[in-house]
Coordinates of C-alpha atoms and ligand atoms in Angstrom, one line a residue:
X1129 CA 41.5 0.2 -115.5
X1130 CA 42.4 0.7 -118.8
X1131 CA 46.6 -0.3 -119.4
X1132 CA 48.1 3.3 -119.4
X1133 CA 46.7 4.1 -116.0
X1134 CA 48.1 1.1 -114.5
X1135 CA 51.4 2.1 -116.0
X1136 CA 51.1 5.6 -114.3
X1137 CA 50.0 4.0 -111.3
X1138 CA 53.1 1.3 -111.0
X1139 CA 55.3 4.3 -111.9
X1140 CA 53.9 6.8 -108.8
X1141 CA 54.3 3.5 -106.5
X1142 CA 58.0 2.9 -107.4
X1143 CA 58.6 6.7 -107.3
X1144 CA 56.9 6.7 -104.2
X1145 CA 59.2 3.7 -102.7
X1146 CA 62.1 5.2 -103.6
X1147 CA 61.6 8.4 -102.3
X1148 CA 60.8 6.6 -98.6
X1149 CA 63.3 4.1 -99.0
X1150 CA 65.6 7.5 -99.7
X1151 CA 64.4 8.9 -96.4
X1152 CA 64.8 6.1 -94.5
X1153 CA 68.7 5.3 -95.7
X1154 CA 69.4 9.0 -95.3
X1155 CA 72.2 9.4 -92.9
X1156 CA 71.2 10.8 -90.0
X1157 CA 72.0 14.4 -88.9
X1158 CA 74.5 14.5 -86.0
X1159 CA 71.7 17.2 -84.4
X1160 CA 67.9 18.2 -85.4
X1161 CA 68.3 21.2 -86.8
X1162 CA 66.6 22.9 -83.9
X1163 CA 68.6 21.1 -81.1
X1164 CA 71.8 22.2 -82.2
X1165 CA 73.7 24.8 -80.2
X1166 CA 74.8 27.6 -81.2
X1167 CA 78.6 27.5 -82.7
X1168 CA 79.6 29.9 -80.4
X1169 CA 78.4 27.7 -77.0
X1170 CA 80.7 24.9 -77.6
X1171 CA 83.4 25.0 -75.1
X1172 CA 85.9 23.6 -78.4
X1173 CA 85.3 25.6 -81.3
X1174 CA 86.7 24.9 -84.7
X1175 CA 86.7 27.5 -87.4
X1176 CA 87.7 26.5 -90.7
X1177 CA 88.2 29.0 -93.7
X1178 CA 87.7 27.8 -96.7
X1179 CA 85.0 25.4 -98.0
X1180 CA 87.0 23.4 -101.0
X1181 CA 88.8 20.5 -101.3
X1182 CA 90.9 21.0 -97.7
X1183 CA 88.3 23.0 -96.0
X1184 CA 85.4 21.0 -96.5
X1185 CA 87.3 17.3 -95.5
X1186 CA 88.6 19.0 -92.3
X1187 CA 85.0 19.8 -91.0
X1188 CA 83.6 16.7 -92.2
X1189 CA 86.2 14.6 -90.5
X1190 CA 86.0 16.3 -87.2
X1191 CA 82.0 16.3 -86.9
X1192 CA 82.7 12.3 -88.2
X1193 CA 85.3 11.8 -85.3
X1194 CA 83.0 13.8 -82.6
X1195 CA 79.8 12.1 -83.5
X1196 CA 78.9 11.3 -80.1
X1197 CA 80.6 14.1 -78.3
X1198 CA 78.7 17.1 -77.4
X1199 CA 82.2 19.3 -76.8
X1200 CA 83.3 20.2 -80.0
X1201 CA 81.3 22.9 -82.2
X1202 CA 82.8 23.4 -86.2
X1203 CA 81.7 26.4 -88.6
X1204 CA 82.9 26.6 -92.3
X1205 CA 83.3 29.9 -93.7
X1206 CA 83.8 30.2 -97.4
X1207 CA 83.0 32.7 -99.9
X1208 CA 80.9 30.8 -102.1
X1209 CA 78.4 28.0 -101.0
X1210 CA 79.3 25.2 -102.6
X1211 CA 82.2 23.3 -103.3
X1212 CA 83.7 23.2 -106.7
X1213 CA 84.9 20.0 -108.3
X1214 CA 88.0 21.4 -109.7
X1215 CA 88.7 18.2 -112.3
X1216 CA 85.6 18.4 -114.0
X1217 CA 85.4 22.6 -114.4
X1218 CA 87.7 22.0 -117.9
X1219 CA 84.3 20.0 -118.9
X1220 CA 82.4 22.5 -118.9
X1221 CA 84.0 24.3 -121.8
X1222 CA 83.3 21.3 -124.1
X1223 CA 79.9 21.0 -122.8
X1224 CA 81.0 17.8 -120.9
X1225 CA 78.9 18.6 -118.0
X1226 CA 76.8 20.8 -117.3
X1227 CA 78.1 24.0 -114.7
X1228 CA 75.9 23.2 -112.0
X1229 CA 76.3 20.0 -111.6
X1230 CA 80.0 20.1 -110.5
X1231 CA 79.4 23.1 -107.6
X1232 CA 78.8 21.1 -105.0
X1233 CA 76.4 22.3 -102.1
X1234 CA 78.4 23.2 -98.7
X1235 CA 75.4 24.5 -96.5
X1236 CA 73.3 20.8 -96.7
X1237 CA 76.1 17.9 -96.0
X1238 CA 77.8 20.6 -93.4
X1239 CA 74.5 20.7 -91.6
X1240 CA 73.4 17.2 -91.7
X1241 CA 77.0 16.6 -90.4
X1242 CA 76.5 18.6 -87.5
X1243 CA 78.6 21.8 -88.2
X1244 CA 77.9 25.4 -89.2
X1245 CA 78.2 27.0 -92.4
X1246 CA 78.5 30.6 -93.6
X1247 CA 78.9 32.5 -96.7
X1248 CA 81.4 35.2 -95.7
X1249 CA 84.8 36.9 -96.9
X1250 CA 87.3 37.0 -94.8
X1251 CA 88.4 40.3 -93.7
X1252 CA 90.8 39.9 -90.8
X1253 CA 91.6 37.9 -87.7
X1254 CA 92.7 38.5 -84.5
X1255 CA 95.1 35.8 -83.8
X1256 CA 95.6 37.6 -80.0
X1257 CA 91.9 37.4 -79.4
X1258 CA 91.1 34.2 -81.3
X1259 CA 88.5 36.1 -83.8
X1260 CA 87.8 35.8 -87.2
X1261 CA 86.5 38.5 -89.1
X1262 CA 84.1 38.0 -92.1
X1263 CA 81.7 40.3 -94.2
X1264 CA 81.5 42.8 -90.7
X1265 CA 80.7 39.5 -88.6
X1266 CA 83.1 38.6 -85.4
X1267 CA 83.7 34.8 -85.4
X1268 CA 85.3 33.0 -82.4
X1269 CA 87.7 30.5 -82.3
X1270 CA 89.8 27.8 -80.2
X1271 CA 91.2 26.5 -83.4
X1272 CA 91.4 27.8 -86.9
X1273 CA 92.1 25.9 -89.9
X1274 CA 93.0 27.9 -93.1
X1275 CA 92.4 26.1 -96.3
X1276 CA 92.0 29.2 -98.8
X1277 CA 92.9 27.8 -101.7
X1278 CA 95.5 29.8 -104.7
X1279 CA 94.7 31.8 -107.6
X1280 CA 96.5 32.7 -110.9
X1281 CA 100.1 34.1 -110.7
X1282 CA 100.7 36.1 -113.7
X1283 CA 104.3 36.5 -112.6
X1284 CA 104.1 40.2 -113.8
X1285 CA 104.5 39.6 -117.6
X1286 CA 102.7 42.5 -119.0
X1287 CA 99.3 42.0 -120.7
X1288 CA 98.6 38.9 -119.3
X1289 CA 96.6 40.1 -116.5
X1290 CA 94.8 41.9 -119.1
X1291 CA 94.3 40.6 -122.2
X1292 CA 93.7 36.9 -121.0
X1293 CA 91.1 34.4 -120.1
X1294 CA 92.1 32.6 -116.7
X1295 CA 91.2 29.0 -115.3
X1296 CA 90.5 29.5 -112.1
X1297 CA 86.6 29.4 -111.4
X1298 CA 83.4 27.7 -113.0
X1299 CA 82.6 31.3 -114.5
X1300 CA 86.5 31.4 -115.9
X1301 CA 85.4 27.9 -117.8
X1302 CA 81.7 29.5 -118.8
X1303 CA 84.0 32.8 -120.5
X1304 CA 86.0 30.1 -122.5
X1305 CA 83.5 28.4 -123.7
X1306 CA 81.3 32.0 -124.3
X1307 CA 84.4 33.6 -125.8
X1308 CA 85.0 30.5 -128.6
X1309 CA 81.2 30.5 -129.7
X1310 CA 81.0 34.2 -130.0
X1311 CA 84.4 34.1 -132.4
X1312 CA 81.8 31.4 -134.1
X1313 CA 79.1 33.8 -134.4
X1314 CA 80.9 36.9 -135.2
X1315 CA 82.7 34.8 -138.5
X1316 CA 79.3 33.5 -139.3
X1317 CA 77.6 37.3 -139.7
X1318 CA 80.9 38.9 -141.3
X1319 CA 80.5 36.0 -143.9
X1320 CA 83.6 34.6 -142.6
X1321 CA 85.9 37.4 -143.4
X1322 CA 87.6 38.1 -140.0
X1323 CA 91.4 38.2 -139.0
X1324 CA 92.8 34.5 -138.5
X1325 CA 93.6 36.2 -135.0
X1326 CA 89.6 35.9 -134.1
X1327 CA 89.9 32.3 -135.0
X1328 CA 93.4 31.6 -132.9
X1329 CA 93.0 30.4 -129.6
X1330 CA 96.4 30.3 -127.5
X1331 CA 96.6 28.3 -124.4
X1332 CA 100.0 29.1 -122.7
X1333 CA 100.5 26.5 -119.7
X1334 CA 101.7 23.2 -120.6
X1335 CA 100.5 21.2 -117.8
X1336 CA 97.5 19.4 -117.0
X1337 CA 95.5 22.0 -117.1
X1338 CA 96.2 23.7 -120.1
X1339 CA 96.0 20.1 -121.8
X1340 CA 93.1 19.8 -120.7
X1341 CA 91.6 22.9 -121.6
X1342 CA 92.7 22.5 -125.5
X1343 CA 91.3 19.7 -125.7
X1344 CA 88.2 20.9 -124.5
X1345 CA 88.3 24.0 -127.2
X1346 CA 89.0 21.5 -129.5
X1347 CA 86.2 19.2 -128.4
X1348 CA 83.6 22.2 -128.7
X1349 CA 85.0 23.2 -131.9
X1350 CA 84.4 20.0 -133.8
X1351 CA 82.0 18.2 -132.1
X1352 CA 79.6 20.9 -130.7
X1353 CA 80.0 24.0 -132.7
X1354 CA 80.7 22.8 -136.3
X1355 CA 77.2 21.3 -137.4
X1356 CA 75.4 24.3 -136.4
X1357 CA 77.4 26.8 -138.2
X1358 CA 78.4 24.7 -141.4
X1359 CA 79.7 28.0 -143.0
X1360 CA 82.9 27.8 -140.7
X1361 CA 85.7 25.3 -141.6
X1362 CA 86.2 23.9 -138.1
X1363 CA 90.2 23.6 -139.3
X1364 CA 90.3 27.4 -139.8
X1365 CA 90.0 27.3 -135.9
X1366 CA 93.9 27.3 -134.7
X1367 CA 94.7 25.8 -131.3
X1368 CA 97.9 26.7 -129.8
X1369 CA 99.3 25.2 -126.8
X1370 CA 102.9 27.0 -125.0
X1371 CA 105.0 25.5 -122.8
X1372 CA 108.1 27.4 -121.4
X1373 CA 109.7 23.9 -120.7
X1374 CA 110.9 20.9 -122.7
X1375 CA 107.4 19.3 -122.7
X1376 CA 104.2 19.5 -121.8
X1377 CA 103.3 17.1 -118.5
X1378 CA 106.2 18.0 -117.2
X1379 CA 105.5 15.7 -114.1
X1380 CA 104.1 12.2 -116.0
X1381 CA 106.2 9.7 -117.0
X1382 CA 108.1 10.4 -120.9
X1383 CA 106.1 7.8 -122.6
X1384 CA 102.6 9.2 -120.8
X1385 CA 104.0 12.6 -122.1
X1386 CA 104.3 11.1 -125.9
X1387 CA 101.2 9.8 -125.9
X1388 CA 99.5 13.0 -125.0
X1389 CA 101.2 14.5 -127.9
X1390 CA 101.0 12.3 -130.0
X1391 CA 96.5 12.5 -129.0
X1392 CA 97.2 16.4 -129.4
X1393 CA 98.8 16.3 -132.7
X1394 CA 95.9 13.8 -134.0
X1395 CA 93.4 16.3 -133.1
X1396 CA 95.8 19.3 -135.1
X1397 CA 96.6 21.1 -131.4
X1398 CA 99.8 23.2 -132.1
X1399 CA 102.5 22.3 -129.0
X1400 CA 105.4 24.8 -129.0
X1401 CA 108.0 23.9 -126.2
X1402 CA 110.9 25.8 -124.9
X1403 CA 108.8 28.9 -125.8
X1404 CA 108.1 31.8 -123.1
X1405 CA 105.4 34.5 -123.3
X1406 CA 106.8 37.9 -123.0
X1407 CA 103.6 39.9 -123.4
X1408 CA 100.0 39.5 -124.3
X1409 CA 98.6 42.4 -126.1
X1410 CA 94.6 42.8 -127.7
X1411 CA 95.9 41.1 -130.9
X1412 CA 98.9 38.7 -129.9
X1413 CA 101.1 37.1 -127.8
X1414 CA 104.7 38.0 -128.1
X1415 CA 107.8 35.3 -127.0
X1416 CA 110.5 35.8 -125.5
X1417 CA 112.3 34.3 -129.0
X1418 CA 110.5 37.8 -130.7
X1419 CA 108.6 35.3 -132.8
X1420 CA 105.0 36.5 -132.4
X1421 CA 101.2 34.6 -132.7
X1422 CA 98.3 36.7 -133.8
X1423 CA 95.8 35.8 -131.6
X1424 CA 92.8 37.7 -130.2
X1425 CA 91.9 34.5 -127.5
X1426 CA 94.5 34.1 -124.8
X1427 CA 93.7 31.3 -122.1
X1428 CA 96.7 31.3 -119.0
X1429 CA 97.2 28.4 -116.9
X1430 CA 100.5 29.1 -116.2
X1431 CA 100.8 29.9 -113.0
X1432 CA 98.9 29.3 -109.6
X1433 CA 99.7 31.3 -106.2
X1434 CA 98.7 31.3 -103.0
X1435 CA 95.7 33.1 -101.9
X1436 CA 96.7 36.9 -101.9
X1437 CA 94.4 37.5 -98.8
X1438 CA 97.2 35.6 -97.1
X1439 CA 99.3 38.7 -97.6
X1440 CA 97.4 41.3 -95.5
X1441 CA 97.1 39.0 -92.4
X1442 CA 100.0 38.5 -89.5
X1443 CA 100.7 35.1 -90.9
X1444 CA 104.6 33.3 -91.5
X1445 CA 104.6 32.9 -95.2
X1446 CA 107.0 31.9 -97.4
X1447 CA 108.9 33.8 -100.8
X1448 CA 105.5 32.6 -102.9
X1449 CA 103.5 33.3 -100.1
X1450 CA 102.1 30.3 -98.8
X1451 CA 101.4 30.2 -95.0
X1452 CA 104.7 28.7 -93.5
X1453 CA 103.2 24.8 -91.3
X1454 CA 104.6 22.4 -90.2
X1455 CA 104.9 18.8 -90.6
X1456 CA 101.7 18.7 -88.1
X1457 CA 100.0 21.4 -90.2
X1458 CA 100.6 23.6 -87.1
X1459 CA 101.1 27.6 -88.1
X1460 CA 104.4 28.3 -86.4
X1461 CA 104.1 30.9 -83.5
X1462 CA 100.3 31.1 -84.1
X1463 CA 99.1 28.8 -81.0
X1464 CA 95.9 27.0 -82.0
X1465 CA 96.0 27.7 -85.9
X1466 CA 96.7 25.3 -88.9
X1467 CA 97.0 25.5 -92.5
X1468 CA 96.1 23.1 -95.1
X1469 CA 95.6 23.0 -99.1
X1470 CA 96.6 25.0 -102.3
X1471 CA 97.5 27.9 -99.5
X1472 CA 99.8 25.9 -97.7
X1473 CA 103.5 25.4 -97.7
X1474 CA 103.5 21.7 -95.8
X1475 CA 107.6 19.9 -95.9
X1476 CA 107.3 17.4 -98.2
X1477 CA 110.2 15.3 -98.8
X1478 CA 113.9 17.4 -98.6
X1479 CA 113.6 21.2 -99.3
X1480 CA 110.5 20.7 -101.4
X1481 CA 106.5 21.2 -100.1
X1482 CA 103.6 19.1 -100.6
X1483 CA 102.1 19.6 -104.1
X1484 CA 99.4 21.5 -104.8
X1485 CA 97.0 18.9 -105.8
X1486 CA 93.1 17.7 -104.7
X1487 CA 94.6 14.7 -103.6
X1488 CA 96.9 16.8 -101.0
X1489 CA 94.4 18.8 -100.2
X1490 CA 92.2 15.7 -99.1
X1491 CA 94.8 14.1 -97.4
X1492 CA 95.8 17.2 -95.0
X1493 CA 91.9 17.6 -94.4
X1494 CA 91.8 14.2 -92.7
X1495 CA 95.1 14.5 -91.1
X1496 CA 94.2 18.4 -89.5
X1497 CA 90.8 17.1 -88.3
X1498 CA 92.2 14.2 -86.0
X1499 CA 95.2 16.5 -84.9
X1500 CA 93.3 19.4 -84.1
X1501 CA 91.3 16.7 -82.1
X1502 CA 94.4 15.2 -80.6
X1503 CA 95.1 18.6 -79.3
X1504 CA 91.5 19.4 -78.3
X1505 CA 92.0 16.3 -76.1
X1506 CA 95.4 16.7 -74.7
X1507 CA 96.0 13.1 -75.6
X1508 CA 98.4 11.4 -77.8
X1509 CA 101.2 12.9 -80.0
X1510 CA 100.2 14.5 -82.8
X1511 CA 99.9 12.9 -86.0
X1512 CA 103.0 13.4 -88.9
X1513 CA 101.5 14.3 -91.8
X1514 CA 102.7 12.3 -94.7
X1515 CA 101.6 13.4 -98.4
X1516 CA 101.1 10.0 -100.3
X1517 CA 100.9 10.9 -104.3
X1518 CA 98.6 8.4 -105.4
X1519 CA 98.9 9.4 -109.1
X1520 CA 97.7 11.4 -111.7
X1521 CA 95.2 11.4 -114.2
X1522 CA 94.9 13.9 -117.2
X1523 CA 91.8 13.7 -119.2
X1524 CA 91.8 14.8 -123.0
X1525 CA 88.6 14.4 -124.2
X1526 CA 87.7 10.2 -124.9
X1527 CA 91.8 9.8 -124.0
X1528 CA 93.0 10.0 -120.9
X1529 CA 96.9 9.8 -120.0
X1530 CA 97.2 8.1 -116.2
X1531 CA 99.8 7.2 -113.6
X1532 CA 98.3 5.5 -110.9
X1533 CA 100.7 3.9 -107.9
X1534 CA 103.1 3.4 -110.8
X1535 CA 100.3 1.7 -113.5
X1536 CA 100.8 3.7 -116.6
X1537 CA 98.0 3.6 -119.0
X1538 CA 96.6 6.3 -121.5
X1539 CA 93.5 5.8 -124.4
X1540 CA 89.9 5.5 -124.4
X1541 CA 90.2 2.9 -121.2
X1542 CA 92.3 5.3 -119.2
X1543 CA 89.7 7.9 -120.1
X1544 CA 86.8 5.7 -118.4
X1545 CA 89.1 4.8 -115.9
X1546 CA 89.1 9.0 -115.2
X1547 CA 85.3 9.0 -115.5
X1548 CA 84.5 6.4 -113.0
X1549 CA 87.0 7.8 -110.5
X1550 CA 85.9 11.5 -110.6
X1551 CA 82.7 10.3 -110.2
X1552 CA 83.2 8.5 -107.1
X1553 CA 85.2 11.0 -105.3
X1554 CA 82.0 13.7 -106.4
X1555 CA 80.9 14.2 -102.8
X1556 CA 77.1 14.7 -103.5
X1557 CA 75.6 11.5 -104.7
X1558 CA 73.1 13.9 -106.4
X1559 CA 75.5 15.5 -108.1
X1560 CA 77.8 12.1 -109.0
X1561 CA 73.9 11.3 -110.8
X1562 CA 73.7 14.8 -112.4
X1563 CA 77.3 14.5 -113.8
X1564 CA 76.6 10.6 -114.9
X1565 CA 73.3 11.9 -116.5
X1566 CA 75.3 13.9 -118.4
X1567 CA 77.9 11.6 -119.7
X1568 CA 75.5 9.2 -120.5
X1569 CA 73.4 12.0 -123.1
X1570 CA 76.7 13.5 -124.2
X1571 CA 76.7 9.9 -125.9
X1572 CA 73.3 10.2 -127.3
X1573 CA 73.1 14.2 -127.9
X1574 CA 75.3 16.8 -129.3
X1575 CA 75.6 19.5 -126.7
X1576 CA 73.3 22.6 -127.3
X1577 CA 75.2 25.5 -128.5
X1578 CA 74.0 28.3 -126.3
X1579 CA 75.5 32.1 -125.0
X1580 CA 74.4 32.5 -121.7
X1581 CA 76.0 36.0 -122.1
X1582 CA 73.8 38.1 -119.6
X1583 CA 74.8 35.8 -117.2
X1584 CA 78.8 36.7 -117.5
X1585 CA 80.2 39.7 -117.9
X1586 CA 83.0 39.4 -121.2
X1587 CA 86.6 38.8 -119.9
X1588 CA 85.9 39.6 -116.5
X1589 CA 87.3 38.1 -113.7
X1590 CA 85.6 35.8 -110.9
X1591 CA 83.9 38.5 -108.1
X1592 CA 86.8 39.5 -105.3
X1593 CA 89.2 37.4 -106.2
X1594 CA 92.5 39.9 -106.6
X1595 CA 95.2 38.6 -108.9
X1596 CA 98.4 38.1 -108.5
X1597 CA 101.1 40.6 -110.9
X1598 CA 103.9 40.1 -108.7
X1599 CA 107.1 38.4 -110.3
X1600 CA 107.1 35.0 -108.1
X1601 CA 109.9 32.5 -108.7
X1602 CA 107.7 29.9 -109.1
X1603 CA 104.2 28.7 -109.4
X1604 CA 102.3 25.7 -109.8
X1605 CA 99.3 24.1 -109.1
X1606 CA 101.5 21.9 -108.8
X1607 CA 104.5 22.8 -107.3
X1608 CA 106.3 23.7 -110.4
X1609 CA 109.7 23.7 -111.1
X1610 CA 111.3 27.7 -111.2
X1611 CA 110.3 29.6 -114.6
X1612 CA 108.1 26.6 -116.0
X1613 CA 105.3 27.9 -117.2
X1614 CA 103.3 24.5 -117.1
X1615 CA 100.8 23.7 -114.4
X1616 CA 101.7 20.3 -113.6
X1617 CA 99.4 18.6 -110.9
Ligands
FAD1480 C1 91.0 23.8 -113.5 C2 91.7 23.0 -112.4 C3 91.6 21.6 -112.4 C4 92.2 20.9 -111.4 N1 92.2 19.5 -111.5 C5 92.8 18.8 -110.5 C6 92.8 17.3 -110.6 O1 92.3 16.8 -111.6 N2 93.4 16.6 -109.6 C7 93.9 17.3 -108.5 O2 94.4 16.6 -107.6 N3 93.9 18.6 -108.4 C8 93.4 19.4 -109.4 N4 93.4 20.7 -109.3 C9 94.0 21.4 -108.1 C10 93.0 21.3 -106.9 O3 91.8 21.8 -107.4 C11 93.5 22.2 -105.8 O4 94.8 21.7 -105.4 C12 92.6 22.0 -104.5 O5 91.3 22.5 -104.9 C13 93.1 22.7 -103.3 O6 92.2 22.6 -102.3 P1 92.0 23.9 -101.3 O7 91.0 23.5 -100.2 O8 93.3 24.4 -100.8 O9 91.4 25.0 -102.2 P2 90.0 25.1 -102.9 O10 89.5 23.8 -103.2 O11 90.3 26.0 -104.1 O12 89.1 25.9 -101.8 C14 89.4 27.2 -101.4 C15 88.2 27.7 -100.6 O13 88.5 28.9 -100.0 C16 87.4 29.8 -100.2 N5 88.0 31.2 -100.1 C17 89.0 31.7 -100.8 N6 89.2 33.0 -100.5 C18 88.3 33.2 -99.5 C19 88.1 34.4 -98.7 N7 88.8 35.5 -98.8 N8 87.1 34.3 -97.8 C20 86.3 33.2 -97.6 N9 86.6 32.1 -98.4 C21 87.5 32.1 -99.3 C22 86.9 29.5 -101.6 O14 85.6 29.9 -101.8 C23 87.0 27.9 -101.6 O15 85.9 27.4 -101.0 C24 92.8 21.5 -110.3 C25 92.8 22.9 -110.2 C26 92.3 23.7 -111.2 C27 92.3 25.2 -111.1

């Protein structure tokens, strides 16, 4: 046997092992597929709607917790099946990481953890009769947990809606990164004679998502785009990032702040403070000041709301339109139904509510799943739920800005430090591979410069989701502060 086919051989045989030594170490499924019951035949069923960051830890921890009880049936319903990794989706407009490899797949660890998954939009429930309805289907229910997630608020400035680019879904990151190589390609065949507007992108949002975003426009700018189209001066390419209050970050430490300026001004990103849009038109954005910035690419991250759908059900809700819970994540005068995540108004220290944020969102997904259970049981009090910021990390491209249980650290080792921890908190460990794969080419490779144009329609808007125009007081991600226009998180 000649040495190549040995080679070949050795490989199949470790390819082989590691595929049974896979099997084998594979968690087991809580049921065969084929034993299961039916959802509707457990005598305690749990409904959750909503299959994100909330949604998808409150029906994992209940089928962890009722692992060896037969009593308690759980079905996910979510409009989409998989779960996005909302940190990573700004990496996707530098070409960071590939799209599919941050929408993680609901149906596979929801079945393997014993519950029931379907791909539905909500419609309507029936609080009276305990149903859920979704895409013409009847769902029943002895508890319902809502974790619906926000959307953009738009707070009713005119032309936003519009005549911007939003942030608020894998295809919203895909139109960003479409829009800012088709400006490339459309200077390249007009021999570069086109309006600076065509070359202006304005980000208006100082908080962490519109950081990161710029620096991700930047990032596909120099580093992707400007070797394959060497007639463009990359610095012709203007990057403008708004922030309606005194800085950008709003919610990181002062120094944490500088240091992301200071990163942002390196890399020639514009920061205007104190500066409110007033209206977005085809060809610029006009301030409140009347100054005006030409600008034919407008990307909003400004504001974040509730879920609208919230709004045609028989819920408690508050002036923005989060569903009104408690400190046990109990809907007032709803018996039996709970609300967690981005959709959520949860008391969190005096007079303010629990942030907006993964990590809340996490949190209150454990803490629902073991007090639904409580109540399932009849035993016990039911647990207080506590939000416990751990920190924040904000990821700029190779610098990274964190606060972490009071550590403040920013550079090329906080960046790593974001890396590594995103990465372990991916839920899929074939996606956490996918996305390391990734990293580890983006060291070796360039990203490919590609359009997948057919694939998105131009400035359109992720399916069904309806947008917010009203005039809210407030947004944020994050919990924002009244009239800042930043998305802190
Ligand atoms: C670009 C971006 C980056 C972010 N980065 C961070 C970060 O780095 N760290 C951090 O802590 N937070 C971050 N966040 C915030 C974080 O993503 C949210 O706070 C978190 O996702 C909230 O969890 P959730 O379960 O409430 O909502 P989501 O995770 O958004 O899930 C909502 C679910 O509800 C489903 N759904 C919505 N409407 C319907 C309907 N009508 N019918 C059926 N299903 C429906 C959706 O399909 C989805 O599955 C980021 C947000 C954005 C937009």
């Amino acid at each position: 046997m000649n040495r190549l086919a040995k080679a070949g051989l050795a490989v199949g045989g470790a390819v082989a092992a590691v595929g049974t030594l896979r099997r084998i170490l594979e968690p087991r499924p809580r049921y065969a597929p084929w034993e299961k019951p039916p959802y509707g035949e457990f005598p305690n069923r749990v409904l959750v709607l909503g299959g994100g960051f909330g949604g998808y830890t409150a029906a994992q921890t209940i089928c962890d917790l009722t692992r060896n009880r037969d009593d308690v049936g759980v079905m996910v319903i979510s409009r989409e099946n998989f779960f996005t990794f909302w940190p990573m989706v700004p990496g996707v407009i530098g070409s960071n990481v590939d799209i599919g490899n941050i929408a993680q797949a609901l149906r596979r660890p929801l079945i393997r953890a014993g519950a029931s998954f379907r791909r539905a939009e909500l419609r309507d429930i029936d609080f009276e009769n305990r149903r859920v309805t979704a895409d013409g289907r009847e769902f029943p229910y002895d508890h319902l947990v809502l974790a619906l997630g926000g959307q953009p608020n738009f707070f009713g400035i005119p032309g936003v809606e519009e005549h911007s680019l939003t942030m608020r879904g894998l295809g919203d990151a895909l139109r960003i990164r479409d829009r800012v190589i088709e400006r490339f390609e459309e200077t390249t065949l007009a021999h570069g004679k086109i309006p600076e507007s065509a070359l202006t992108f304005v980000v208006i949002g100082g908080g962490a998502t519109g950081v990161e975003v710029a620096s991700e426009i930047h990032a596909l700018v120099h580093e992707a785009l400007a070797p394959d189209y060497p007639n463009i001066d990359p610095n012709r390419v203007r990057i403008v990032l708004l922030e309606a209050g005194p800085d950008i970050l709003a919610e990181l430490d002062p120094a944490l702040r500088r240091a992301a300026r200071t990163e942002l001004f390196a890399r020639r990103i514009e920061v205007m403070t104190r500066v409110r849009a007033q209206e977005v038109t085809p060809d610029r954005v006009v301030l409140a000041d009347g100054q005006e910035i030409h600008t034919e690419n407008v990307i909003w991250t400004a504001g974040n709301r509730p879920n609208a759908k919230l709004k045609d059900l028989d819920l408690p809700l508050t002036r923005r339109d989060g569903v009104i819970a408690d400190e046990y994540l109990r809907v007032p005068d709803r018996p039996n139904v709970w609300a967690i995540g981005d959709s959520a108004a949860i008391p969190h220290e005096d007079e303010e509510i629990v942030p907006p944020t993964a990590q809340a969102a996490v949190q209150e997904g454990h803490a629902v799943a073991r007090n639904v259970l409580r109540a399932i049981d009849g035993t016990g009090e039911l647990e207080r739920f506590e939000y416990r910021p751990l920190g924040q990390l904000v990821e700029l491209g190779g610098f990274a800005v964190n606060e972490v249980m009071g550590v403040r650290f920013s550079g090329l080792l906080a960046s790593l430090f974001w890396r590594a921890t995103y990465l372990f908190k991916l839920e899929s460990p074939q996606n956490r591979a996918q996305v390391a794969a990734d990293w580890l080419l983006g060291v070796f490779f360039r990203p490919a410069v590609t359009q997948i144009r057919d694939l998105i329609e131009e400035g359109g808007r992720e399916p069904d989701e309806a947008r917010s125009t009203e005039t809210a007081e407030t947004d944020g991600r994050q919990g924002a502060r009244v009239g800042s226009e930043g998305q802190p998180r």
